Amino acid sequence: MNIFYTVCLVLVILSMLGLLYRVWKGPSVPDRLIALDAIGVMLISAIALLSILFDTPFFIDVILLIAIMSFIGTVSFSKFIERGEIIDRGSDS
Amino acid sequence: MDLIADSIIIALVVVGIIFTIITVVGIIRLPDVYMRAHAASKSATLGVMSLLLGVFFHFWWNEGHFSISLVLGIAFLFITSPIGGHLMSRAAYMSGVKPTELTVGDDLKIAIDKQRAELAKNTHEE
């Protein structure tokens, strides 16, 4: 079983490296944003597999934390790309 | 019983890994920002949800540990990941990234132009 989970972990890490190619090459900023969001999602899978391999349930909270952080980062970056600022100042405009 | 549990866990993890690899192939090979967002948001969400479900069953059946935060994580990913994909695609469109040449229609541009024309007319009347 351990060999199976190790192979799965290696595949997930290779997928993250493949996404780094898109982050490096991507022609526009939203390309890099999409690839970084997918890297965050795959980091969740990698930590889930690591918690099976280390045989401990204490890594599970990290999964929820990374999911929340990745969503906040995605929302703030896309708002910055769209409007040029993250937190609106003032009620007029 | 143990064999059935292990089979279900392995099937879920394998489905998650397959959808992860499909995500990477789609993001590298598709020609367009919007197609890449399509590949990333759908198949990455399904892959990570299936893999986390496998891990949840592993901790429940083999270790006797019902982890409620893993269920919360699966539900949170299911809610927020398509929203993230939608926001990224909208930011890409609004910042002026052109779709690929294979595109035949752009309905959103027509709608936005109509909205802008009405807005300009209203401000002009005032």
mmCIF file of C-alpha atoms in Angstrom:
data_model
loop_
_atom_site.group_PDB
_atom_site.id
_atom_site.type_symbol
_atom_site.label_atom_id
_atom_site.label_comp_id
_atom_site.label_asym_id
_atom_site.label_seq_id
_atom_site.Cartn_x
_atom_site.Cartn_y
_atom_site.Cartn_z
ATOM 1 C CA MET A 1 0.000 0.000 0.000
ATOM 2 C CA ASN A 2 2.810 2.383 0.858
ATOM 3 C CA ILE A 3 4.361 1.950 -2.574
ATOM 4 C CA PHE A 4 1.004 2.798 -4.192
ATOM 5 C CA TYR A 5 0.635 6.015 -2.214
ATOM 6 C CA THR A 6 4.257 6.952 -2.915
ATOM 7 C CA VAL A 7 3.701 6.533 -6.654
ATOM 8 C CA CYS A 8 0.561 8.695 -6.403
ATOM 9 C CA LEU A 9 2.517 11.374 -4.539
ATOM 10 C CA VAL A 10 5.250 11.361 -7.181
ATOM 11 C CA LEU A 11 2.607 11.735 -9.907
ATOM 12 C CA VAL A 12 1.013 14.697 -8.116
ATOM 13 C CA ILE A 13 4.411 16.383 -7.695
ATOM 14 C CA LEU A 14 5.216 15.826 -11.392
ATOM 15 C CA SER A 15 1.850 17.432 -12.214
ATOM 16 C CA MET A 16 2.821 20.454 -10.131
ATOM 17 C CA LEU A 17 6.085 20.690 -12.081
ATOM 18 C CA GLY A 18 4.088 20.575 -15.336
ATOM 19 C CA LEU A 19 1.979 23.468 -14.097
ATOM 20 C CA LEU A 20 5.141 25.401 -13.246
ATOM 21 C CA TYR A 21 5.941 25.254 -16.970
ATOM 22 C CA ARG A 22 2.697 27.166 -17.629
ATOM 23 C CA VAL A 23 3.515 29.655 -14.871
ATOM 24 C CA TRP A 24 6.904 30.249 -16.454
ATOM 25 C CA LYS A 25 5.775 30.423 -20.069
ATOM 26 C CA GLY A 26 2.180 31.700 -19.874
ATOM 27 C CA PRO A 27 1.677 34.618 -22.275
ATOM 28 C CA SER A 28 -0.676 36.620 -20.059
ATOM 29 C CA VAL A 29 -1.163 37.260 -16.358
ATOM 30 C CA PRO A 30 -4.465 35.285 -16.006
ATOM 31 C CA ASP A 31 -2.687 32.211 -17.412
ATOM 32 C CA ARG A 32 -0.236 32.331 -14.553
ATOM 33 C CA LEU A 33 -3.076 32.962 -12.106
ATOM 34 C CA ILE A 34 -4.980 29.887 -13.320
ATOM 35 C CA ALA A 35 -1.865 27.717 -13.137
ATOM 36 C CA LEU A 36 -1.053 28.932 -9.612
ATOM 37 C CA ASP A 37 -4.616 28.199 -8.469
ATOM 38 C CA ALA A 38 -4.335 24.663 -9.860
ATOM 39 C CA ILE A 39 -0.967 24.294 -8.082
ATOM 40 C CA GLY A 40 -2.717 25.201 -4.819
ATOM 41 C CA VAL A 41 -5.362 22.548 -5.462
ATOM 42 C CA MET A 42 -2.681 19.946 -6.176
ATOM 43 C CA LEU A 43 -0.797 20.925 -3.020
ATOM 44 C CA ILE A 44 -3.953 19.886 -1.150
ATOM 45 C CA SER A 45 -3.800 16.440 -2.782
ATOM 46 C CA ALA A 46 -0.093 16.133 -1.997
ATOM 47 C CA ILE A 47 -0.687 16.896 1.680
ATOM 48 C CA ALA A 48 -3.577 14.420 1.842
ATOM 49 C CA LEU A 49 -1.321 11.682 0.424
ATOM 50 C CA LEU A 50 1.485 12.700 2.822
ATOM 51 C CA SER A 51 -0.858 12.359 5.780
ATOM 52 C CA ILE A 52 -1.592 8.781 4.678
ATOM 53 C CA LEU A 53 2.113 8.043 4.209
ATOM 54 C CA PHE A 54 3.094 9.462 7.603
ATOM 55 C CA ASP A 55 0.086 7.673 9.143
ATOM 56 C CA THR A 56 -1.108 10.668 11.127
ATOM 57 C CA PRO A 57 -4.432 12.580 10.994
ATOM 58 C CA PHE A 58 -2.906 15.850 12.195
ATOM 59 C CA PHE A 59 -2.194 17.157 8.682
ATOM 60 C CA ILE A 60 -5.896 17.294 7.847
ATOM 61 C CA ASP A 61 -6.341 20.808 9.246
ATOM 62 C CA VAL A 62 -3.626 22.028 6.861
ATOM 63 C CA ILE A 63 -5.851 20.949 3.945
ATOM 64 C CA LEU A 64 -8.724 23.196 5.028
ATOM 65 C CA LEU A 65 -6.287 26.056 5.679
ATOM 66 C CA ILE A 66 -4.670 25.792 2.234
ATOM 67 C CA ALA A 67 -8.105 25.661 0.578
ATOM 68 C CA ILE A 68 -9.205 28.874 2.304
ATOM 69 C CA MET A 69 -5.905 30.674 1.642
ATOM 70 C CA SER A 70 -5.900 29.665 -2.032
ATOM 71 C CA PHE A 71 -9.452 30.932 -2.500
ATOM 72 C CA ILE A 72 -8.679 34.279 -0.852
ATOM 73 C CA GLY A 73 -5.554 34.677 -2.976
ATOM 74 C CA THR A 74 -7.430 33.866 -6.184
ATOM 75 C CA VAL A 75 -10.245 36.318 -5.423
ATOM 76 C CA SER A 76 -7.898 39.158 -4.502
ATOM 77 C CA PHE A 77 -5.625 38.645 -7.515
ATOM 78 C CA SER A 78 -8.513 38.507 -9.983
ATOM 79 C CA LYS A 79 -10.035 41.628 -8.441
ATOM 80 C CA PHE A 80 -6.663 43.344 -8.800
ATOM 81 C CA ILE A 81 -6.406 42.329 -12.459
ATOM 82 C CA GLU A 82 -9.957 43.464 -13.164
ATOM 83 C CA ARG A 83 -10.155 46.804 -11.357
ATOM 84 C CA GLY A 84 -6.591 47.740 -10.458
ATOM 85 C CA GLU A 85 -7.209 47.738 -6.710
ATOM 86 C CA ILE A 86 -8.124 45.094 -4.167
ATOM 87 C CA ILE A 87 -9.982 47.046 -1.487
ATOM 88 C CA ASP A 88 -12.263 49.818 -2.734
ATOM 89 C CA ARG A 89 -11.771 53.135 -1.029
ATOM 90 C CA GLY A 90 -14.679 55.522 -0.559
ATOM 91 C CA SER A 91 -18.312 55.041 -1.583
ATOM 92 C CA ASP A 92 -18.323 57.408 -4.584
ATOM 93 C CA SER A 93 -16.805 56.483 -7.996
ATOM 94 C CA MET B 1 -14.421 -6.547 4.390
ATOM 95 C CA ASP B 2 -10.946 -5.102 4.557
ATOM 96 C CA LEU B 3 -10.407 -5.981 0.931
ATOM 97 C CA ILE B 4 -13.599 -4.165 -0.124
ATOM 98 C CA ALA B 5 -12.600 -1.074 1.860
ATOM 99 C CA ASP B 6 -9.128 -1.042 0.334
ATOM 100 C CA SER B 7 -10.570 -1.498 -3.162
ATOM 101 C CA ILE B 8 -12.910 1.480 -2.747
ATOM 102 C CA ILE B 9 -10.104 3.661 -1.365
ATOM 103 C CA ILE B 10 -7.705 2.693 -4.165
ATOM 104 C CA ALA B 11 -10.378 3.313 -6.824
ATOM 105 C CA LEU B 12 -11.110 6.801 -5.459
ATOM 106 C CA VAL B 13 -7.424 7.718 -5.231
ATOM 107 C CA VAL B 14 -6.739 6.435 -8.749
ATOM 108 C CA VAL B 15 -9.651 8.482 -10.140
ATOM 109 C CA GLY B 16 -8.256 11.547 -8.371
ATOM 110 C CA ILE B 17 -4.765 11.010 -9.803
ATOM 111 C CA ILE B 18 -6.153 10.469 -13.325
ATOM 112 C CA PHE B 19 -8.129 13.710 -13.193
ATOM 113 C CA THR B 20 -5.076 15.539 -11.840
ATOM 114 C CA ILE B 21 -3.010 14.382 -14.806
ATOM 115 C CA ILE B 22 -5.852 15.355 -17.188
ATOM 116 C CA THR B 23 -5.759 18.837 -15.639
ATOM 117 C CA VAL B 24 -2.049 19.191 -16.315
ATOM 118 C CA VAL B 25 -2.338 17.988 -19.912
ATOM 119 C CA GLY B 26 -5.231 20.394 -20.512
ATOM 120 C CA ILE B 27 -3.445 23.372 -19.012
ATOM 121 C CA ILE B 28 -0.283 22.734 -21.004
ATOM 122 C CA ARG B 29 -1.851 21.872 -24.356
ATOM 123 C CA LEU B 30 -5.017 23.966 -24.745
ATOM 124 C CA PRO B 31 -4.492 27.144 -26.804
ATOM 125 C CA ASP B 32 -6.502 29.712 -24.849
ATOM 126 C CA VAL B 33 -6.927 31.269 -21.415
ATOM 127 C CA TYR B 34 -10.604 30.389 -21.267
ATOM 128 C CA MET B 35 -10.076 26.773 -22.316
ATOM 129 C CA ARG B 36 -7.325 26.492 -19.728
ATOM 130 C CA ALA B 37 -9.640 27.882 -17.057
ATOM 131 C CA HIS B 38 -12.246 25.353 -18.180
ATOM 132 C CA ALA B 39 -9.770 22.484 -17.812
ATOM 133 C CA ALA B 40 -8.371 23.743 -14.516
ATOM 134 C CA SER B 41 -11.550 24.535 -12.623
ATOM 135 C CA LYS B 42 -13.597 21.434 -13.503
ATOM 136 C CA SER B 43 -11.220 18.523 -13.606
ATOM 137 C CA ALA B 44 -8.932 19.753 -10.821
ATOM 138 C CA THR B 45 -11.968 20.131 -8.557
ATOM 139 C CA LEU B 46 -13.283 16.652 -9.340
ATOM 140 C CA GLY B 47 -9.830 15.094 -8.961
ATOM 141 C CA VAL B 48 -9.025 16.627 -5.607
ATOM 142 C CA MET B 49 -12.526 15.909 -4.285
ATOM 143 C CA SER B 50 -12.267 12.245 -5.238
ATOM 144 C CA LEU B 51 -8.796 11.938 -3.738
ATOM 145 C CA LEU B 52 -9.856 13.619 -0.504
ATOM 146 C CA LEU B 53 -12.885 11.299 -0.328
ATOM 147 C CA GLY B 54 -10.502 8.340 -0.605
ATOM 148 C CA VAL B 55 -8.305 9.742 2.178
ATOM 149 C CA PHE B 56 -11.419 10.359 4.302
ATOM 150 C CA PHE B 57 -12.547 6.734 3.877
ATOM 151 C CA HIS B 58 -9.005 5.557 4.674
ATOM 152 C CA PHE B 59 -8.969 7.411 7.980
ATOM 153 C CA TRP B 60 -12.534 6.340 8.767
ATOM 154 C CA TRP B 61 -12.343 2.627 7.971
ATOM 155 C CA ASN B 62 -8.709 1.744 8.599
ATOM 156 C CA GLU B 63 -7.858 4.061 11.481
ATOM 157 C CA GLY B 64 -11.284 4.586 13.074
ATOM 158 C CA HIS B 65 -10.905 8.365 12.914
ATOM 159 C CA PHE B 66 -13.959 10.214 11.553
ATOM 160 C CA SER B 67 -12.362 13.501 10.510
ATOM 161 C CA ILE B 68 -15.043 16.139 10.198
ATOM 162 C CA SER B 69 -12.608 18.803 8.977
ATOM 163 C CA LEU B 70 -11.907 16.690 5.886
ATOM 164 C CA VAL B 71 -15.644 16.693 5.072
ATOM 165 C CA LEU B 72 -15.614 20.461 5.566
ATOM 166 C CA GLY B 73 -12.610 20.720 3.259
ATOM 167 C CA ILE B 74 -14.363 18.720 0.524
ATOM 168 C CA ALA B 75 -17.511 20.866 0.795
ATOM 169 C CA PHE B 76 -15.459 24.080 0.799
ATOM 170 C CA LEU B 77 -13.525 23.023 -2.305
ATOM 171 C CA PHE B 78 -16.762 22.070 -4.059
ATOM 172 C CA ILE B 79 -18.211 25.518 -3.364
ATOM 173 C CA THR B 80 -15.209 27.776 -3.926
ATOM 174 C CA SER B 81 -13.249 26.241 -6.789
ATOM 175 C CA PRO B 82 -15.813 26.993 -9.570
ATOM 176 C CA ILE B 83 -16.214 30.495 -8.139
ATOM 177 C CA GLY B 84 -12.468 30.961 -8.428
ATOM 178 C CA GLY B 85 -12.527 29.752 -12.023
ATOM 179 C CA HIS B 86 -15.357 32.123 -12.871
ATOM 180 C CA LEU B 87 -13.553 35.102 -11.293
ATOM 181 C CA MET B 88 -10.312 34.328 -13.109
ATOM 182 C CA SER B 89 -12.018 33.983 -16.497
ATOM 183 C CA ARG B 90 -13.932 37.230 -15.955
ATOM 184 C CA ALA B 91 -10.742 39.026 -14.946
ATOM 185 C CA ALA B 92 -9.061 37.670 -18.084
ATOM 186 C CA TYR B 93 -11.923 38.903 -20.293
ATOM 187 C CA MET B 94 -12.163 42.311 -18.643
ATOM 188 C CA SER B 95 -8.411 42.878 -18.849
ATOM 189 C CA GLY B 96 -8.623 42.347 -22.595
ATOM 190 C CA VAL B 97 -7.076 38.925 -23.221
ATOM 191 C CA LYS B 98 -8.062 37.861 -26.732
ATOM 192 C CA PRO B 99 -9.532 34.378 -27.289
ATOM 193 C CA THR B 100 -7.937 32.144 -29.890
ATOM 194 C CA GLU B 101 -8.559 32.535 -33.617
ATOM 195 C CA LEU B 102 -10.739 29.418 -33.688
ATOM 196 C CA THR B 103 -13.484 31.301 -31.836
ATOM 197 C CA VAL B 104 -16.579 31.903 -33.974
ATOM 198 C CA GLY B 105 -18.735 34.077 -31.700
ATOM 199 C CA ASP B 106 -18.338 36.516 -28.825
ATOM 200 C CA ASP B 107 -21.748 37.100 -27.235
ATOM 201 C CA LEU B 108 -20.343 38.735 -24.117
ATOM 202 C CA LYS B 109 -18.792 41.544 -26.184
ATOM 203 C CA ILE B 110 -22.189 42.329 -27.744
ATOM 204 C CA ALA B 111 -23.851 42.413 -24.318
ATOM 205 C CA ILE B 112 -21.147 44.607 -22.807
ATOM 206 C CA ASP B 113 -21.248 47.034 -25.750
ATOM 207 C CA LYS B 114 -25.034 47.338 -25.427
ATOM 208 C CA GLN B 115 -24.718 47.981 -21.697
ATOM 209 C CA ARG B 116 -22.061 50.622 -22.264
ATOM 210 C CA ALA B 117 -24.168 52.325 -24.931
ATOM 211 C CA GLU B 118 -27.190 52.518 -22.611
ATOM 212 C CA LEU B 119 -25.002 53.864 -19.818
ATOM 213 C CA ALA B 120 -23.549 56.547 -22.079
ATOM 214 C CA LYS B 121 -27.045 57.519 -23.306
ATOM 215 C CA ASN B 122 -28.364 57.854 -19.747
ATOM 216 C CA THR B 123 -25.477 60.024 -18.601
ATOM 217 C CA HIS B 124 -25.847 62.132 -21.751
ATOM 218 C CA GLU B 125 -29.560 62.761 -21.061
ATOM 219 C CA GLU B 126 -28.863 63.907 -17.538
#
